[in-house]
Amino acid sequence: MYKRMAAILLPIVAVAFIAAAAWGYMEHQDKNSVLIKAENQYQRAFHDLNDRMDRLQGELGKSIALNSRRQLSTSMTNVWRLAYAAQSDIGQLPLTLMPFDSAEKFLSRVGNFAYEVGIRDLDKEPLSDKEWKTLSDLYQQAKHIRDDMAALQSKVINRNLRWMDVELAVASEDKKMDNTIIDGFKKVNQVVQEFPEVDWGPSVNNMEIRQRERVKQLKGKLITPEQAKQRVAYAFGRESTKGMHVTRNKKGDYPTYSVRYEGRNKTEVYTDLTTIDGHIIWMVFDRPVTKKRLTLDQALNRATRFLNRIGYKNMTPISYDEVSNIASFNFVHKEGDVYIYPESLAVKVALDNGEVMGLQADEYVFNKMDWSKRKPKLSATQARKQVNPHLKLTKNNLAVIYDRNGRQVLCHEFLGTINGEQYRLFINADTGEEEYVDRIEKANGNRI
């Protein structure tokens, strides 16, 4: 009898074992495929960052030698685009747990300075001696950064270092792991901190003062660490705060609570909240997403429901992107028919189960302003007269943006195309001046 049962069960067990092994192998292959894709994305962003830093330093060097005001304006526009593109590259690297804020701030200031010089009429307001000195200083400082980044790039290539090990090394604090990449970025950040102070000019300085002042506008009560954990648990649908750890951060422009806990695949989830009123301003959860089961519409619905859940309502999606089975949506706050771009945020959603994997919402939290009663002095038809007549208009609406001095202004936004390229233009709704023109690149995401 036992022999007969064994004869029947043995083939079944064997088939089950083979099926389980095959399934495990396929899962392993899928996971490896995702990890390889993520590693390739990190490598591309890192090498793009090095390329942009090299071109940025070269463009700054060219700008101090130029005498033509027209060419200087073009050069400053190039510096502005390269600085912000470099910031975008940094945002695609797994640097959330290591200090690189000083280098990012340097690039932001370079971009703001170049933008202020590049958009003004240099025939009426030429480059001053003080601004030329600033450009010269920036050239030398950018050279230091480029040299250090180039040395790090050589080590990454020669030693075949993997970016997927970076966060693991930081999170585990394993001294035996190769920390070359981490040490390289820390060195760059330290070098930037030691740079002598640069005279950025009133426009850039005023913009930074307003950024610091906006934190003071945040109203509410100071929450406790336990309340911070409770808010995070509610936001992400956790039944309890068990396993959550809280740290109070005093560095930066405003104090925050950092809440950490273990998510799926034993991957850490990090969330930052303001200590005042507990607004969630940042969250990241970096796990491989091997399958795509949701459509973009379904993922958008999950993102919108999440924002409503945490109290960030009346948010309108304006663009999206999809990388490694993760959808990223950019939202702006909308009051009536007015798009308020300073109140913007981004949400990342996993396309396998709809889980929120990222949130960047500091601009939304700190830029709150009531625009419901503001009316434009110029109609859309009047503002349209200030737009290039070759623009094939596809959409227009009211929008709030920052002007060159960091002030929020009401504009008519026009979206259209010229020669197959998509542009958006902002015309001041009170003065009719052209405040800002932007070419929408496909790499920056798709317009919704």
XYZ file of C-alpha atoms in Angstrom, residues 141-393:
253
model
C 34.570 76.562 -8.054
C 32.910 74.554 -10.824
C 36.392 73.449 -11.922
C 37.069 71.993 -8.455
C 33.778 70.099 -8.517
C 34.355 68.835 -12.058
C 37.869 67.578 -11.205
C 36.654 65.695 -8.119
C 33.696 64.243 -10.013
C 35.971 63.169 -12.879
C 38.294 61.402 -10.407
C 35.300 59.611 -8.881
C 34.049 58.657 -12.340
C 37.420 57.077 -13.178
C 37.276 54.973 -10.001
C 33.711 53.863 -10.751
C 34.728 52.751 -14.262
C 38.089 51.184 -13.385
C 36.761 49.260 -10.368
C 33.414 48.444 -11.987
C 31.588 49.806 -8.912
C 27.829 49.246 -8.625
C 25.386 51.971 -7.618
C 22.954 49.397 -6.218
C 25.442 48.868 -3.369
C 25.465 52.542 -2.356
C 22.239 52.673 -0.314
C 23.013 49.260 1.167
C 26.398 50.527 2.350
C 24.910 53.680 3.866
C 21.961 51.962 5.517
C 24.011 49.068 6.939
C 27.041 51.201 7.880
C 29.146 48.192 6.904
C 32.782 49.316 7.081
C 33.914 46.346 4.975
C 31.925 47.427 1.932
C 33.524 49.535 -0.796
C 32.417 53.083 0.031
C 34.311 54.778 -2.803
C 31.186 56.348 -4.330
C 29.873 57.533 -0.947
C 33.251 58.967 0.053
C 33.572 60.659 -3.337
C 30.252 62.480 -3.025
C 30.983 63.402 0.595
C 34.279 64.917 -0.543
C 32.565 66.987 -3.244
C 29.993 68.207 -0.711
C 32.755 69.124 1.763
C 34.688 71.006 -0.935
C 31.597 73.080 -1.758
C 31.078 73.909 1.925
C 34.631 75.278 2.053
C 34.220 77.554 -0.978
C 34.594 81.263 -0.167
C 31.289 83.148 -0.173
C 30.197 84.411 -3.576
C 28.321 87.677 -4.180
C 25.190 86.260 -5.818
C 23.489 89.623 -6.238
C 20.195 90.927 -4.844
C 17.858 88.786 -6.972
C 19.269 85.426 -5.868
C 19.708 86.567 -2.261
C 16.164 87.908 -2.067
C 14.826 84.641 -3.469
C 16.608 82.672 -0.742
C 15.389 85.053 1.958
C 11.806 84.504 0.766
C 12.367 80.745 0.853
C 13.443 80.999 4.503
C 10.614 83.356 5.374
C 7.950 81.081 3.890
C 8.677 78.545 6.640
C 7.530 81.101 9.216
C 4.113 81.214 7.524
C 3.423 77.628 8.565
C 0.729 77.716 11.247
C -0.288 75.068 13.750
C 0.804 73.238 16.872
C 4.023 71.379 17.547
C 3.397 67.631 17.271
C 5.089 64.916 19.336
C 7.237 62.069 17.941
C 4.400 59.641 18.715
C 1.936 61.814 16.768
C 4.421 61.862 13.880
C 4.411 58.062 13.801
C 0.619 57.977 13.946
C 0.322 60.353 10.979
C 2.715 58.268 8.912
C 0.874 55.053 9.829
C -2.459 56.592 8.789
C -1.047 58.044 5.562
C 0.357 54.732 4.355
C -2.385 52.456 5.679
C -0.451 50.748 8.466
C -2.493 49.226 11.272
C -0.081 50.333 14.008
C 3.117 52.287 14.655
C 4.976 49.145 15.707
C 8.527 49.040 14.350
C 8.610 52.780 13.558
C 11.586 54.887 14.637
C 11.572 58.703 14.891
C 14.457 61.180 14.733
C 14.129 64.945 15.164
C 16.159 66.934 12.635
C 17.207 70.488 13.495
C 19.423 71.136 10.467
C 18.213 72.995 7.396
C 15.677 75.801 7.068
C 13.043 74.097 9.216
C 12.891 71.307 11.852
C 11.393 67.970 10.856
C 10.675 64.508 12.171
C 12.142 61.611 10.187
C 10.123 58.420 10.552
C 11.684 55.129 9.452
C 10.210 51.626 9.269
C 10.654 48.380 7.357
C 8.494 47.967 4.254
C 8.114 45.182 1.700
C 11.185 43.077 0.813
C 12.785 44.294 4.076
C 13.377 47.670 2.427
C 13.406 50.755 4.645
C 10.714 53.418 4.198
C 11.746 56.986 5.063
C 9.287 59.830 5.665
C 9.883 63.457 6.745
C 7.206 65.606 8.423
C 7.250 69.191 9.672
C 7.318 69.390 13.455
C 4.621 72.075 13.160
C 1.249 70.521 12.308
C 2.862 67.348 10.925
C 2.760 68.029 7.168
C 4.344 65.195 5.169
C 6.951 66.800 2.913
C 9.032 63.858 1.719
C 8.874 60.071 1.475
C 10.915 57.428 -0.338
C 10.562 53.643 -0.585
C 13.005 52.067 -3.040
C 12.111 48.464 -3.858
C 12.240 46.578 -7.175
C 8.928 46.521 -9.068
C 9.107 43.452 -11.291
C 5.586 43.402 -12.731
C 3.300 45.958 -14.354
C -0.298 45.187 -13.457
C -1.842 48.683 -13.276
C -2.570 51.153 -16.043
C -1.389 54.744 -15.738
C -4.993 55.834 -15.090
C -5.262 53.368 -12.218
C -1.930 54.542 -10.796
C -3.038 58.172 -11.101
C -6.216 57.307 -9.211
C -4.108 55.759 -6.415
C -1.914 58.866 -6.259
C -4.924 61.196 -6.107
C -6.603 59.115 -3.379
C -3.371 59.185 -1.374
C -3.128 62.991 -1.620
C -6.748 63.371 -0.521
C -6.066 61.019 2.381
C -3.239 63.184 3.741
C -5.197 66.412 3.188
C -3.521 67.654 -0.021
C -6.704 68.312 -1.981
C -7.615 70.016 -5.265
C -4.397 68.787 -6.860
C -4.329 68.534 -10.660
C -1.865 66.272 -12.538
C 0.133 68.148 -15.181
C 2.702 65.571 -16.327
C 3.892 62.023 -15.777
C 6.795 59.695 -16.443
C 7.323 55.928 -16.196
C 10.610 54.220 -15.310
C 11.187 50.625 -14.126
C 7.440 49.970 -13.665
C 7.093 53.027 -11.416
C 4.891 55.947 -12.488
C 5.819 59.474 -11.388
C 3.097 62.138 -11.437
C 3.596 65.881 -11.068
C 0.692 67.795 -9.523
C -0.112 71.466 -8.960
C -2.757 72.970 -6.726
C -5.750 74.335 -8.631
C -8.128 76.997 -7.302
C -11.088 77.412 -9.639
C -9.469 77.694 -13.066
C -6.056 78.885 -11.782
C -3.042 76.533 -11.789
C -0.774 77.493 -8.871
C 2.663 76.205 -9.893
C 4.492 77.219 -6.675
C 2.173 74.787 -4.847
C 3.472 71.707 -6.643
C 4.347 68.166 -5.602
C 5.310 64.802 -7.073
C 4.078 61.282 -6.275
C 5.590 57.938 -7.327
C 3.347 54.874 -7.586
C 4.362 51.216 -8.073
C 2.607 49.714 -11.075
C 2.451 46.225 -9.564
C 0.200 46.958 -6.571
C -0.441 50.728 -6.556
C 1.760 51.337 -3.527
C 3.008 54.915 -3.051
C 6.810 54.796 -3.293
C 7.720 58.452 -3.206
C 6.483 61.937 -2.334
C 8.120 65.359 -2.685
C 5.777 68.031 -1.297
C 7.796 70.803 0.379
C 6.899 73.315 -2.358
C 3.213 72.610 -1.809
C 3.421 72.837 1.995
C 5.423 76.070 2.201
C 4.000 78.082 -0.704
C 0.361 78.307 0.374
C -1.341 81.523 -0.709
C -4.951 82.499 -1.385
C -5.447 83.345 -5.065
C -9.199 82.785 -5.188
C -10.040 86.524 -5.234
C -7.337 87.655 -7.664
C -8.680 88.682 -11.070
C -6.512 89.302 -14.160
C -6.443 92.826 -15.565
C -5.861 91.461 -19.076
C -8.110 88.942 -20.788
C -6.711 85.826 -22.439
C -7.334 87.442 -25.854
C -5.336 90.536 -24.861
C -2.498 88.443 -23.460
C -2.438 86.264 -26.592
C -1.267 89.301 -28.587
C 2.051 89.152 -26.697
C 2.672 85.540 -27.759
C 4.730 84.573 -30.790
C 2.178 84.390 -33.664
C 3.834 81.179 -34.949
C 2.795 79.295 -31.810
C 0.010 76.848 -32.632
C -2.074 77.160 -29.500
